[in-house]
Coordinates of C-alpha atoms and ligand atoms in Angstrom, one line a residue:
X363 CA 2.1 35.2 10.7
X364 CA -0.6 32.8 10.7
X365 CA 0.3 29.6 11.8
X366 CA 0.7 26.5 9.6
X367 CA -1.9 24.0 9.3
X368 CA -0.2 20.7 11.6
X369 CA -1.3 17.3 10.6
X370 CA 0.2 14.1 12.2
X371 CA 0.5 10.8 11.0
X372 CA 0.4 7.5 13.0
X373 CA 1.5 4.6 11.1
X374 CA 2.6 1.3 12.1
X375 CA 5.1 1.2 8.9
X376 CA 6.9 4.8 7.5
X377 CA 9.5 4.3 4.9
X378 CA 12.5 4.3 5.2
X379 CA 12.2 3.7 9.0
X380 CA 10.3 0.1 8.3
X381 CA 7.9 -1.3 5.6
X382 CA 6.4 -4.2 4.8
X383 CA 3.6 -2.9 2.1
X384 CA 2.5 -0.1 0.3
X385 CA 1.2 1.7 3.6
X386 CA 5.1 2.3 4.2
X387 CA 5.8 4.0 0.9
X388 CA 2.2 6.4 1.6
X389 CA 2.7 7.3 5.1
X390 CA 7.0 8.4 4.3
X391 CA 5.9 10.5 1.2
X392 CA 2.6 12.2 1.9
X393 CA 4.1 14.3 4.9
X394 CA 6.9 15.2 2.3
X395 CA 3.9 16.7 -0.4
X396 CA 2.3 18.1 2.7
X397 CA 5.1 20.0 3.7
X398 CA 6.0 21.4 0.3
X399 CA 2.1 22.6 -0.1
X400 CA 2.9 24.7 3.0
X401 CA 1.5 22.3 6.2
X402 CA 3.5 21.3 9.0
X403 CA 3.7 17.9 9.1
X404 CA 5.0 15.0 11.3
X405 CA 4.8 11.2 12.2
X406 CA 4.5 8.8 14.6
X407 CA 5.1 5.1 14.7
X408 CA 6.2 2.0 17.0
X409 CA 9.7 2.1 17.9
X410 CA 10.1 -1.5 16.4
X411 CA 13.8 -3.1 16.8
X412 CA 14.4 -2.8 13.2
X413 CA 14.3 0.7 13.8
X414 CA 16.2 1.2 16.8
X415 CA 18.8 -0.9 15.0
X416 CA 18.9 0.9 11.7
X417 CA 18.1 3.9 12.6
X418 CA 18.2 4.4 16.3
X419 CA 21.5 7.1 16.3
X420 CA 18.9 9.8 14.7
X421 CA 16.5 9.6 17.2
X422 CA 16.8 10.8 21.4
X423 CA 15.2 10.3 24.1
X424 CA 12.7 13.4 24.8
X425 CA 12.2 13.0 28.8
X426 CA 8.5 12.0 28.1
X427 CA 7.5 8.8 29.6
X428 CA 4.1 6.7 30.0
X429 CA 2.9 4.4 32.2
X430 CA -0.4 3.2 30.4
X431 CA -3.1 0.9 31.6
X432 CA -3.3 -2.6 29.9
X433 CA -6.1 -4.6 30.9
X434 CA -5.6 -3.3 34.4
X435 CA -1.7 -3.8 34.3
X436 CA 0.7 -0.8 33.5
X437 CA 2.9 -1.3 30.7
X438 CA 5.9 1.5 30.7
X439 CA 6.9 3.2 27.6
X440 CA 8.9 6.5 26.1
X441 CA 8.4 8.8 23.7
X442 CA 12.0 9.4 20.8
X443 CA 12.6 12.2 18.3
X444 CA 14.0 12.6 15.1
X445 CA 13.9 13.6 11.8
X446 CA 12.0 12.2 8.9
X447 CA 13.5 15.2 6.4
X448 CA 15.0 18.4 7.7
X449 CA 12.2 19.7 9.7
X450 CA 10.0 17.1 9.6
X451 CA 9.9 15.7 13.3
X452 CA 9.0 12.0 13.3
X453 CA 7.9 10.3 16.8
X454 CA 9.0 7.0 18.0
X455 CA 6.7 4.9 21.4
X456 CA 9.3 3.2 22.7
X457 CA 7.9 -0.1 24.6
X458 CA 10.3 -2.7 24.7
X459 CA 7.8 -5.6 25.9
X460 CA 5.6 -5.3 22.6
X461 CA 8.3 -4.2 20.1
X462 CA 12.0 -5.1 20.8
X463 CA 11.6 -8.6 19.0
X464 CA 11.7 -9.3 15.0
X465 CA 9.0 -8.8 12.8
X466 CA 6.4 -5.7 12.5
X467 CA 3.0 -7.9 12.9
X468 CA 4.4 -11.4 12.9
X469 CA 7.6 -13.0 12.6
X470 CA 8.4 -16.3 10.4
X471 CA 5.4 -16.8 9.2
X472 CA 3.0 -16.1 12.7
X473 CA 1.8 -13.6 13.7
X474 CA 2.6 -12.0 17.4
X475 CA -0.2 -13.4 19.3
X476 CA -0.3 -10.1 21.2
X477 CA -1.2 -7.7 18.4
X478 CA -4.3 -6.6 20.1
X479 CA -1.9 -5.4 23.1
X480 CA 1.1 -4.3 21.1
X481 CA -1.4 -1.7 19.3
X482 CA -3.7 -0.4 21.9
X483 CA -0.4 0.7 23.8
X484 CA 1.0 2.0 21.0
X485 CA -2.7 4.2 20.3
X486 CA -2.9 4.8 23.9
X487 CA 0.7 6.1 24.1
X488 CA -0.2 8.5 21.2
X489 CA -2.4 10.5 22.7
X490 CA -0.7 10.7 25.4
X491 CA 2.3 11.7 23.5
X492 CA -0.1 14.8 21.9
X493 CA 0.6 17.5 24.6
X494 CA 4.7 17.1 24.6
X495 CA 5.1 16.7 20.5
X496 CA 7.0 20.0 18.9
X497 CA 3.6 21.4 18.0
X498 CA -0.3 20.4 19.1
X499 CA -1.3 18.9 15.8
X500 CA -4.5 20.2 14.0
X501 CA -5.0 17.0 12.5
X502 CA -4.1 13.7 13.4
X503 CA -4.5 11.4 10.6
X504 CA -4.5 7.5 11.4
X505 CA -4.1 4.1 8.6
X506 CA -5.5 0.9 9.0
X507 CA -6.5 -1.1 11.8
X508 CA -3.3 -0.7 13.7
X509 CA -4.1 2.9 14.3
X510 CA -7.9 2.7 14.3
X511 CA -8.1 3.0 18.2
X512 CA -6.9 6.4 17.9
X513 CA -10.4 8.3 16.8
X514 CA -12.4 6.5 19.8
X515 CA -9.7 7.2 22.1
X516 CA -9.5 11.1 21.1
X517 CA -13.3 10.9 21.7
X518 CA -13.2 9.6 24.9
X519 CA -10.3 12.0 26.2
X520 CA -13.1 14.6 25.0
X521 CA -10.3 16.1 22.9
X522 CA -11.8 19.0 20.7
X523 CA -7.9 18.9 18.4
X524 CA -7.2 17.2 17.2
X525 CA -9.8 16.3 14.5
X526 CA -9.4 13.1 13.3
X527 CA -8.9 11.5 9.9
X528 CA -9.0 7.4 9.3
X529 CA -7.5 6.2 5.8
X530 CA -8.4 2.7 4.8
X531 CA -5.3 1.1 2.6
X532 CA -6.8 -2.6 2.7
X533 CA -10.3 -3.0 4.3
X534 CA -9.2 -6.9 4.1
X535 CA -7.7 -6.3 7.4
X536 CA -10.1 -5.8 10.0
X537 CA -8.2 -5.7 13.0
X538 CA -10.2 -8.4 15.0
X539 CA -10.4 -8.9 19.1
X540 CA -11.9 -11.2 20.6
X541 CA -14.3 -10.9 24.0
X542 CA -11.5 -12.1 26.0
X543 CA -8.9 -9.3 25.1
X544 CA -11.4 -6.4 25.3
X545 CA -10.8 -4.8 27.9
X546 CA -7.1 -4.6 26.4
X547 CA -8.9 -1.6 23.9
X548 CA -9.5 0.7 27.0
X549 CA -12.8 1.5 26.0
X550 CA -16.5 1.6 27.9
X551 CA -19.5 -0.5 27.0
X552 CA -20.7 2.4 25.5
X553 CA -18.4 1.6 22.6
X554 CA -18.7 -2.1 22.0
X555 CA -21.8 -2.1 20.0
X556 CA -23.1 -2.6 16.6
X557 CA -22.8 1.0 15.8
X558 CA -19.6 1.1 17.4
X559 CA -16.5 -1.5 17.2
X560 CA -18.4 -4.4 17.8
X561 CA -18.1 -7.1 14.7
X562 CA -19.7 -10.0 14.8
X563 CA -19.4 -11.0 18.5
X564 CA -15.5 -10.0 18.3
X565 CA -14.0 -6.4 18.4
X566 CA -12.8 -4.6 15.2
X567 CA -9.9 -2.1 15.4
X568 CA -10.7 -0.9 11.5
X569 CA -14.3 -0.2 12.3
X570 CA -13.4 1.6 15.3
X571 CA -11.3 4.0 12.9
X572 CA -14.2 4.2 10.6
X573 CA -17.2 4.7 13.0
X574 CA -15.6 7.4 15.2
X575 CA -13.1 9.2 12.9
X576 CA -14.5 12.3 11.5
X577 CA -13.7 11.6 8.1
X578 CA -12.7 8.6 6.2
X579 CA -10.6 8.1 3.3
X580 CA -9.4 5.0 0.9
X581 CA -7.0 4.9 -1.4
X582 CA -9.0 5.0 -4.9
X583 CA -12.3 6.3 -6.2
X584 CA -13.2 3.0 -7.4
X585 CA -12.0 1.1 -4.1
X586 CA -13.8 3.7 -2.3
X587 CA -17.3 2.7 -3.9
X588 CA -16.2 -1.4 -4.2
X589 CA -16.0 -1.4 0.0
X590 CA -19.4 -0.2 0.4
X591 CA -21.0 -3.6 -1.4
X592 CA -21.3 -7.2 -0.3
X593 CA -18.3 -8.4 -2.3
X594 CA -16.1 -5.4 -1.3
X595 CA -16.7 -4.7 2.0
X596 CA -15.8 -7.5 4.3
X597 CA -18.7 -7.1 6.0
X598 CA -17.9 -3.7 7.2
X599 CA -20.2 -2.5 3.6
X600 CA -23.3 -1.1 5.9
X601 CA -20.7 0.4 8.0
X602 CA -19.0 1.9 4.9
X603 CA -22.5 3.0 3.8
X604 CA -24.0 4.1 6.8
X605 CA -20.6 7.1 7.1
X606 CA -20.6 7.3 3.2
X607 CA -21.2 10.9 4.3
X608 CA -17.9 11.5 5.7
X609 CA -16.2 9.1 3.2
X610 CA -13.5 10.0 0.1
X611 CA -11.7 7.8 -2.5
X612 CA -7.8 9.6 -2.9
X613 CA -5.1 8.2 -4.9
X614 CA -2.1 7.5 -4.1
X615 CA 0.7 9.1 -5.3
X616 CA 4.2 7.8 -6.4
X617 CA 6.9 9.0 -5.5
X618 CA 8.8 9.6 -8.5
X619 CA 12.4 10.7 -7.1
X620 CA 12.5 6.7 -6.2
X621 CA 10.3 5.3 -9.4
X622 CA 12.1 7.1 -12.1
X623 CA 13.9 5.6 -15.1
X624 CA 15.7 8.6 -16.4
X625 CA 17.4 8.4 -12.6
X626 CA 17.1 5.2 -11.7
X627 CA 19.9 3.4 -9.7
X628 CA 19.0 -0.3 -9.9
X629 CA 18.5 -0.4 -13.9
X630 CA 20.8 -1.7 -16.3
X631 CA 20.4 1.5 -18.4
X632 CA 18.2 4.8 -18.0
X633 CA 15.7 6.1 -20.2
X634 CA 13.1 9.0 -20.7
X635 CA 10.6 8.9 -23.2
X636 CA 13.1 11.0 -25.6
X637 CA 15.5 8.2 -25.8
X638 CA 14.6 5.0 -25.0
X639 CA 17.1 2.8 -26.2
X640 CA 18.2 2.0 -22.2
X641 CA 14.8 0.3 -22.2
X642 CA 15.6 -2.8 -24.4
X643 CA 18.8 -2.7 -22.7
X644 CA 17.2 -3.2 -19.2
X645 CA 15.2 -6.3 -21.1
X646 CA 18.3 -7.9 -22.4
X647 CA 19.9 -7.5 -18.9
X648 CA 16.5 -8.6 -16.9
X649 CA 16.3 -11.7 -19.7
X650 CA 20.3 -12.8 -19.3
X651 CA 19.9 -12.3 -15.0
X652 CA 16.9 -15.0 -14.8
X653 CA 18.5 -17.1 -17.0
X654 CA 16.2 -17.3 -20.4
X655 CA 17.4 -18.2 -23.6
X656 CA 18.1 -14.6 -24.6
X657 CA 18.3 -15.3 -28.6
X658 CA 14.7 -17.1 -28.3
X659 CA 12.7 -14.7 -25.9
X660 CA 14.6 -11.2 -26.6
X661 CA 11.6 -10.7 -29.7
X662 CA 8.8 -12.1 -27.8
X663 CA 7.2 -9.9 -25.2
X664 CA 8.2 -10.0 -21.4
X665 CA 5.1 -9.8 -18.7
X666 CA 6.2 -9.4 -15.2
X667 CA 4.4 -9.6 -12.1
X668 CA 5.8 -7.9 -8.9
X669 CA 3.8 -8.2 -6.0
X670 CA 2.7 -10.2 -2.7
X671 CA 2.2 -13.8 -3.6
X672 CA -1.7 -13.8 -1.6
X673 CA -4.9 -14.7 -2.5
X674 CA -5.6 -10.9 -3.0
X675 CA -3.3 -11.1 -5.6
X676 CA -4.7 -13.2 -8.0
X677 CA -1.4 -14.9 -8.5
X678 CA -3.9 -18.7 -9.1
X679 CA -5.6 -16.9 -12.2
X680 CA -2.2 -15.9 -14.0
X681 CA -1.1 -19.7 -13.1
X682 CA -4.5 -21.5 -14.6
X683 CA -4.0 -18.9 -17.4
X684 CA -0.2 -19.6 -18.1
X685 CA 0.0 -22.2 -21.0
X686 CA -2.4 -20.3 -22.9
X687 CA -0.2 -17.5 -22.1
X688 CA 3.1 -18.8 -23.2
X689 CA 1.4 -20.3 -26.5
X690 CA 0.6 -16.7 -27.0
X691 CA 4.6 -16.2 -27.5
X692 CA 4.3 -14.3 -24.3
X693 CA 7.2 -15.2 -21.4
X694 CA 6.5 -14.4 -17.4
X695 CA 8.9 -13.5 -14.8
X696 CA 7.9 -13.2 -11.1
X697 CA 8.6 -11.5 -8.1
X698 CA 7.0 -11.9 -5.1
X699 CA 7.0 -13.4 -1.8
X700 CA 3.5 -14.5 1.1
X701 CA 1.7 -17.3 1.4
X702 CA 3.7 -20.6 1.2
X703 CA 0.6 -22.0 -0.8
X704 CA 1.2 -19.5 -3.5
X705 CA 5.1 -19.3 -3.2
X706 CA 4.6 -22.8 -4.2
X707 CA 2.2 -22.9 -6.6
X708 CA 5.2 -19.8 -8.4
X709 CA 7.8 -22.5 -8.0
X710 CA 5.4 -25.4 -9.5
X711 CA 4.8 -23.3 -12.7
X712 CA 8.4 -22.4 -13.2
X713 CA 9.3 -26.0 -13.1
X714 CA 6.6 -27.4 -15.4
X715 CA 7.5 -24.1 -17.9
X716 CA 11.3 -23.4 -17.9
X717 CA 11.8 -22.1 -21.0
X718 CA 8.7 -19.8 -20.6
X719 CA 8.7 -19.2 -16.9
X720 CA 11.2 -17.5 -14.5
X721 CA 10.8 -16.6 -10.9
X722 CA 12.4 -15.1 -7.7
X723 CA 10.8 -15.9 -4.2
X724 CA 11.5 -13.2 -1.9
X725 CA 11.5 -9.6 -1.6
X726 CA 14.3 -7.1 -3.3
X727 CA 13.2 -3.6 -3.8
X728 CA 16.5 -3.5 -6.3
X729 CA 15.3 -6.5 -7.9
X730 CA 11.3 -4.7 -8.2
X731 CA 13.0 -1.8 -10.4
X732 CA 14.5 -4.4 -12.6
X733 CA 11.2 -6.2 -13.0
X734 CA 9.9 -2.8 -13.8
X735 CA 12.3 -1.2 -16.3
X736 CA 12.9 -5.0 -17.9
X737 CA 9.7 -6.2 -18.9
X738 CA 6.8 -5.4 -21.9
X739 CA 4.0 -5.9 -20.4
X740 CA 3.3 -6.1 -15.8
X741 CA 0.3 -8.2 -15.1
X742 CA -1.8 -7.1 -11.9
X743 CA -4.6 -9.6 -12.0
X744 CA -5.8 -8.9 -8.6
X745 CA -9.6 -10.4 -6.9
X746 CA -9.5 -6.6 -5.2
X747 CA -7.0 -3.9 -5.4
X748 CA -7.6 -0.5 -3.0
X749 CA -4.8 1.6 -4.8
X750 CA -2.3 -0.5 -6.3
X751 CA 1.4 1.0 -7.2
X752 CA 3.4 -1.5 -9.2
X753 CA 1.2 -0.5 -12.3
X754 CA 1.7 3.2 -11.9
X755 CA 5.4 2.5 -11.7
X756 CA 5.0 0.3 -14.6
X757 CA 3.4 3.1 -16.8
X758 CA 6.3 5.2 -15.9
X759 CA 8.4 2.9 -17.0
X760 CA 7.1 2.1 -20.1
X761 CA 5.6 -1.4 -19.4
X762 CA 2.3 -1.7 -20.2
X763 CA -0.4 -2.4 -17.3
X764 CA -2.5 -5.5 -17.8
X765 CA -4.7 -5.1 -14.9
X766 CA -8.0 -6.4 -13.8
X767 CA -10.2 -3.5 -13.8
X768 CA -10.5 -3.2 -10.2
X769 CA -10.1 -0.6 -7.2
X770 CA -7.4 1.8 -8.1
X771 CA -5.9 -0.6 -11.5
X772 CA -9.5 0.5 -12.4
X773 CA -8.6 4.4 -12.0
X774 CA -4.9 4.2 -13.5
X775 CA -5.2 2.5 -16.7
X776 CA -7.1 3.4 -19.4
X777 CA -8.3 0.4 -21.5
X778 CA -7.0 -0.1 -25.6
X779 CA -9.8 1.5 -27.5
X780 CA -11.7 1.2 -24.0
X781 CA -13.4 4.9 -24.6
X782 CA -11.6 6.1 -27.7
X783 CA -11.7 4.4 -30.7
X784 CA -8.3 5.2 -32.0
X785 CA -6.6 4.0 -28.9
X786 CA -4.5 7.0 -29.1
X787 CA -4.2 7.6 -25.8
X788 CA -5.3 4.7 -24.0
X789 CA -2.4 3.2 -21.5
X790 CA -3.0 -0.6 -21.0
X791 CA -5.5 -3.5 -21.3
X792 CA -8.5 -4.2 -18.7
X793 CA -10.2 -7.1 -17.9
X794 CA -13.4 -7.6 -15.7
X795 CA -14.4 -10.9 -14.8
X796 CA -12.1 -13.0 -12.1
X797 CA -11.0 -15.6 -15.0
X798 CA -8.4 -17.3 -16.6
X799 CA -10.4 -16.5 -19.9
X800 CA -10.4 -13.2 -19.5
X801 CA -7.2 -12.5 -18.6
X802 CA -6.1 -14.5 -21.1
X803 CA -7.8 -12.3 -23.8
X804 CA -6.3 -9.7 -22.3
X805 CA -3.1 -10.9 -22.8
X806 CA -4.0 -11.8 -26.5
X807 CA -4.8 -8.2 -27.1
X808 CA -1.6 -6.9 -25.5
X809 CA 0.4 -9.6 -27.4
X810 CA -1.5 -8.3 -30.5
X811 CA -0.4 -4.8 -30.0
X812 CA 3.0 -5.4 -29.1
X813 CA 3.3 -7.0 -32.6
X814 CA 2.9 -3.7 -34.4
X815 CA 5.3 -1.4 -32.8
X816 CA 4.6 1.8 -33.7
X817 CA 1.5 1.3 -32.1
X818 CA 2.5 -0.4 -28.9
X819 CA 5.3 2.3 -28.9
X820 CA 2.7 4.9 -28.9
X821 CA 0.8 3.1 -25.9
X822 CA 4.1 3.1 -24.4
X823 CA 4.6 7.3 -24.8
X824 CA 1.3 7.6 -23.1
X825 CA 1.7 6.3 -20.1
X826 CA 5.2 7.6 -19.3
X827 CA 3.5 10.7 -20.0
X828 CA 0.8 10.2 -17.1
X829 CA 1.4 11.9 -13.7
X830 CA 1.0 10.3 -10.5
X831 CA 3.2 12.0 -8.6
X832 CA 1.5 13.4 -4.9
X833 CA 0.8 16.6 -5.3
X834 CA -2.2 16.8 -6.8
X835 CA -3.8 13.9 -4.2
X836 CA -1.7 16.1 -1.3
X837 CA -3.9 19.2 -2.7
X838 CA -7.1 16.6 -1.8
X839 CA -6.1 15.5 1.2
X840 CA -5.9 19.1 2.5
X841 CA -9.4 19.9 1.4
X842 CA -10.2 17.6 3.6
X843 CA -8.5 18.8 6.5
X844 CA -9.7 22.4 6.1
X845 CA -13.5 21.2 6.0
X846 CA -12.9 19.1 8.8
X847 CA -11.2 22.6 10.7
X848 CA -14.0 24.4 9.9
Ligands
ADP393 P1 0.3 -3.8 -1.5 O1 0.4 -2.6 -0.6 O2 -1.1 -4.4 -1.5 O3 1.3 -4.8 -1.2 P2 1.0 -2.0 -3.7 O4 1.0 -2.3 -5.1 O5 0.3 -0.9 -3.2 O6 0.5 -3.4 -3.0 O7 2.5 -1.9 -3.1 C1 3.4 -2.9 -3.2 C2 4.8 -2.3 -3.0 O8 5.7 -3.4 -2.5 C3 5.4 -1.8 -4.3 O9 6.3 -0.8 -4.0 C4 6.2 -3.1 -4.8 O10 7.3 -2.7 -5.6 C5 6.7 -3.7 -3.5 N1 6.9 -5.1 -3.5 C6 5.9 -6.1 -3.3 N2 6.5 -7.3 -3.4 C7 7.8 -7.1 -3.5 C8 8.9 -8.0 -3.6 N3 8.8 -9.3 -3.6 N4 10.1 -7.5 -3.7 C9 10.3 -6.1 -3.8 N5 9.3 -5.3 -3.7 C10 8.0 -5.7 -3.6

C-alpha cells in the first residue's frame, strides 16, 4: 500500500478546541477536507486552559516531555493526545507557565506581555514533538505569526521532512520582537537580518514564516496580490515580492454542515432555495428579538453587519454613512465586539437612531446565525479583507453581500450588472473607494433592487446556489504539497 500523504497543522486557535477568529474555523475544517481527499492529517496547538477545561477528558498524557531552552532558562513542558474526528489525532504542548491562565493572546483587553515567550516554546516544543507524533508528518503546515518560528527552526534542526508550508490569514499581524527578547526566538545572527526576520530594528515572527517556509499561501487571490503593494503589505510588500515565487492566493472554504439554513439549529425557521418561506420568518423573529417596530421595518430591507468591531473592519464608514443609509428606508443591526473605540462609536449610533438602528456588543456564534438567516442585505465594508467568511455565509443564506471590493469580498461576490449586463447571475453589490459615498451608493442600488422582488429574489437564488464549501480549495492545497514533495 503506499503510504498516505501526512500533513500537520500548528495553530494557535482549532475549532472547537478554542477560537477567537476565522483562523479557528480554517485550521478545525481543512484537516477534515484533507482527510476525506485521502491525506492523513493532524494538529497541533497550545494546551491553553480553556482547553484543558473544556476539553481536557479527551486528551492523555503521551509520556513525551521537553525541557526547552528559553533565553538560556529551561522551561518544562508535555506533549497530550486526542482526537479531532475519529482518526484525526490532534496534539496538545502542555506548558503551564505560558498557557494555564485566561485568554489565548491577551486577556481583558491586554495582551500577555510574554507572547514572544509563550510562542517560541510552543514552536520550539513542536519540533521537538515531530519524532514521538503517531506518524512523521510529510508536511507541516504553520498560520500566522504565532507559528511562523516553525519554518526557521525546521531549518536550523537541518530537518529534510518535513517541508514546510506558511499560510498568511492576516498580514496585519506581524508578530513583532523587540532587541531585548531576541534571544527568546532561539535563532543565530545568521537569521536576524533584512533578508531574514529582521523588521525594522525589531524581530518579526510573520516574516520569519514567510522568508524561510518553502511555500507561502494567503487566503484569497486578490489578498494574495493586495499584500505585495505599499498599501497592502505592511511593510512586509518587498518581502511578499521578493518570494512571490513560492507564493499562492487559496480560498477559504465554509464549512457548510455548521453554515446551513436548510439544517440550521439557531434559526427561527429553515429554508433551502426550494422553499423559502422560513426566511421571512427568520426576519420577523431577528426584527421582534432586537426590539424594532416590526409593523414599520418588516417591508423595508434589513442590513446586518456581523463581525469584529476594528479598524480593519470599516465599522467608522457604515457609521458616517448611516443617516443617508436609514433615509434610504434601509434599517441596520449589529453584531460585533473589539475595540472599545468602535464598541462605542456602535452604541453612539444606536442611541442617536433607535428606530433605525439595533445592536448587540459581544460575541454569540448563536446570535451570528440569526444575523445571518434574519437580514436582506450583510454589509462588509472592510479597509482590507484577506478571505472574509460572514459574506459567503451570507450568500448561502440568502442575504445579499454588500462588500467593499477587497481581498477575498473581492473574489466571492460578483457585482449587479458588474460583468453581465442582465445581472442574471451576479450575487451582490461592490464598491471600491474607502468612502461613506460609495458605500452609500452601494446601498442605494441594493435598496433599489430589493424594491422589485423578482429581481432581488433572483439575486438571492444565485448566491445560495454558489459553492464554497472546502473541497475544491483542499484539492489546491494539496497541489501544493505534492510540488513541494517532489
Ligand atoms: P476575521 O477572521 O477577520 O475575524 P472572518 O469573516 O474570516 O473575519 O471570520 C469571522 C468569524 O467570526 C465568522 O465565523 C463570524 O461569524 C464570527 N464572528 C465575528 N464576530 C462575531 C461576534 N461578535 N459574535 C459571533 N460571531 C462572530
Amino acid at each position: 500500500m503506499v503510504k498516505k500523504m501526512h500533513v500537520l497543522i500548528a495553530a494557535s486557535e482549532v475549532r472547537p478546541l478554542a477560537q477567537t477568529g476565522g483562523l479557528a474555523d480554517v485550521a478545525g475544517s481543512l484537516p477534515l477536507a484533507l482527510s476525506r481527499q485521502g491525506l492523513a492529517a493532524s494538529i497541533i496547538m497550545p494546551a491553553y486552559q480553556t482547553v484543558l477545561q473544556n476539553h481536557g477528558s479527551a486528551f492523555e498524557e503521551t509520556g513525551v516531555v521537553f525541557a526547552i531552552d528559553q533565553a538560556g532558562e529551561e522551561a518544562a513542558g508535555s506533549l497530550l493526545r486526542g482526537e479531532l474526528a475519529p482518526g484525526l489525532p490532534a496534539y496538545l504542548i502542555r506548558c503551564d507557565q505560558y498557557f494555564d491562565r485566561p485568554g489565548l493572546y491577551g486577556f481583558q483587553g491586554l495582551e500577555h506581555a510574554d507572547n514572544t515567550e509563550r510562542f517560541s516554546f510552543f514552536c520550539k516544543a513542536v519540533i521537538k514533538a515531530l519524532p514521538h507524533l503517531d506518524e512523521t508528518p510529510d508536511i507541516l503546515m504553520a498560520n500566522d505569526w504565532q507559528t511562523g518560528l516553525l519554518a526557521p527552526l525546521s531549518r536550523l534542526a537541518g530537518l529534510e521532512r518535513p517541508r514546510n508550508v506558511f499560510v498568511i490569514h492576516n498580514q496585519g499581524y506581524l508578530g513583532l520582537v523587540p532587541p531585548e527578547k531576541r534571544d527568546f526566538l532561539g535563532l543565530p545572527d545568521s537569521f536576524h537580518r533584512l533578508d531574514g526576520v529582521e523588521y525594522f530594528g525589531q524581530s518579526s515572527l510573520l516574516k520569519a514564516g514567510i522568508v524561510y517556509s518553502q511555500a507561502l499561501v494567503t487566503v484569497s487571490p486578490s489578498y494574495a496580490k493586495e499584500v505585495q503593494t505599499p498599501e497592502g503589505g505592511h511593510g512586509l510588500d518587498g518581502a511578499m515580492r521578493h518570494h512571490a515565487a513560492k507564493f499562492a492566493g487559496i480560498l477559504n472554504g465554509v464549512d457548510y454542515d455548521v453554515w446551513n439554513p436548510a439544517t440550521d439549529r439557531h434559526i427561527a425557521a429553515t429554508y433551502s432555495p426550494a422553499d423559502m418561506r422560513g426566511k421571512a420568518e427568520c426576519k420577523n423573529a431577528l426584527l421582534a428579538e432586537f426590539g424594532f417596530d416590526i409593523r414599520a421595518a418588516a417591508a423595508k430591507p434589513l442590513m446586518g453587519m456581523v463581525g469584529r468591531l476594528t479598524a480593519q473592519k470599516g465599522f467608522s464608514l457604515a457609521a458616517e454613512a448611516a443617516e443617508d443609509i436609514f433615509r434610504l428606508g434601509v434599517n441596520l443591526v449589529v453584531l460585533g465586539s473589539g475595540e472599545d473605540f468602535y464598541e462605542d462609536m456602535a452604541r453612539d449610533l444606536a442611541a442617536r437612531y433607535p428606530e433605525n438602528c439595533k445592536i448587540f456588543i459581544g460575541y454569540n456564534d448563536a446570535l451570528a446565525h440569526r444575523v445571518v438567516a434574519g437580514s436582506d442585505l450583510i454589509l462588509i465594508p472592510s479597509m482590507y479583507e484577506p478571505c472574509g467568511l460572514v459574506q459567503m455565509y451570507a450568500l448561502k443564506y440568502g442575504s445579499v453581500p454588500v462588500v467593499r471590493a477587497v481581498g477575498g469580498l473581492n473574489d466571492t461576490v460578483r457585482d449587479f450588472a458588474g460583468a453581465n449586463p442582465s445581472g442574471l447571475w451576479d450575487t451582490g453589490f461592490k464598491f471600491s473607494q474607502f468612502q461613506a459615498k460609495a458605500l452609500i451608493l452601494a446601498v442605494r442600488r441594493a435598496a433599489e433592487l430589493y424594491s422589485r422582488p423578482e429581481a432581488f429574489a433572483a439575486m438571492i437564488a444565485a448566491g445560495m446556489n454558489e459553492d464554497f464549501s472546502w473541497d475544491n480549495s483542499a484539492r489546491e492545497y494539496i497541489r501544493i504539497f505534492e510540488k513541494m514533495l517532489s
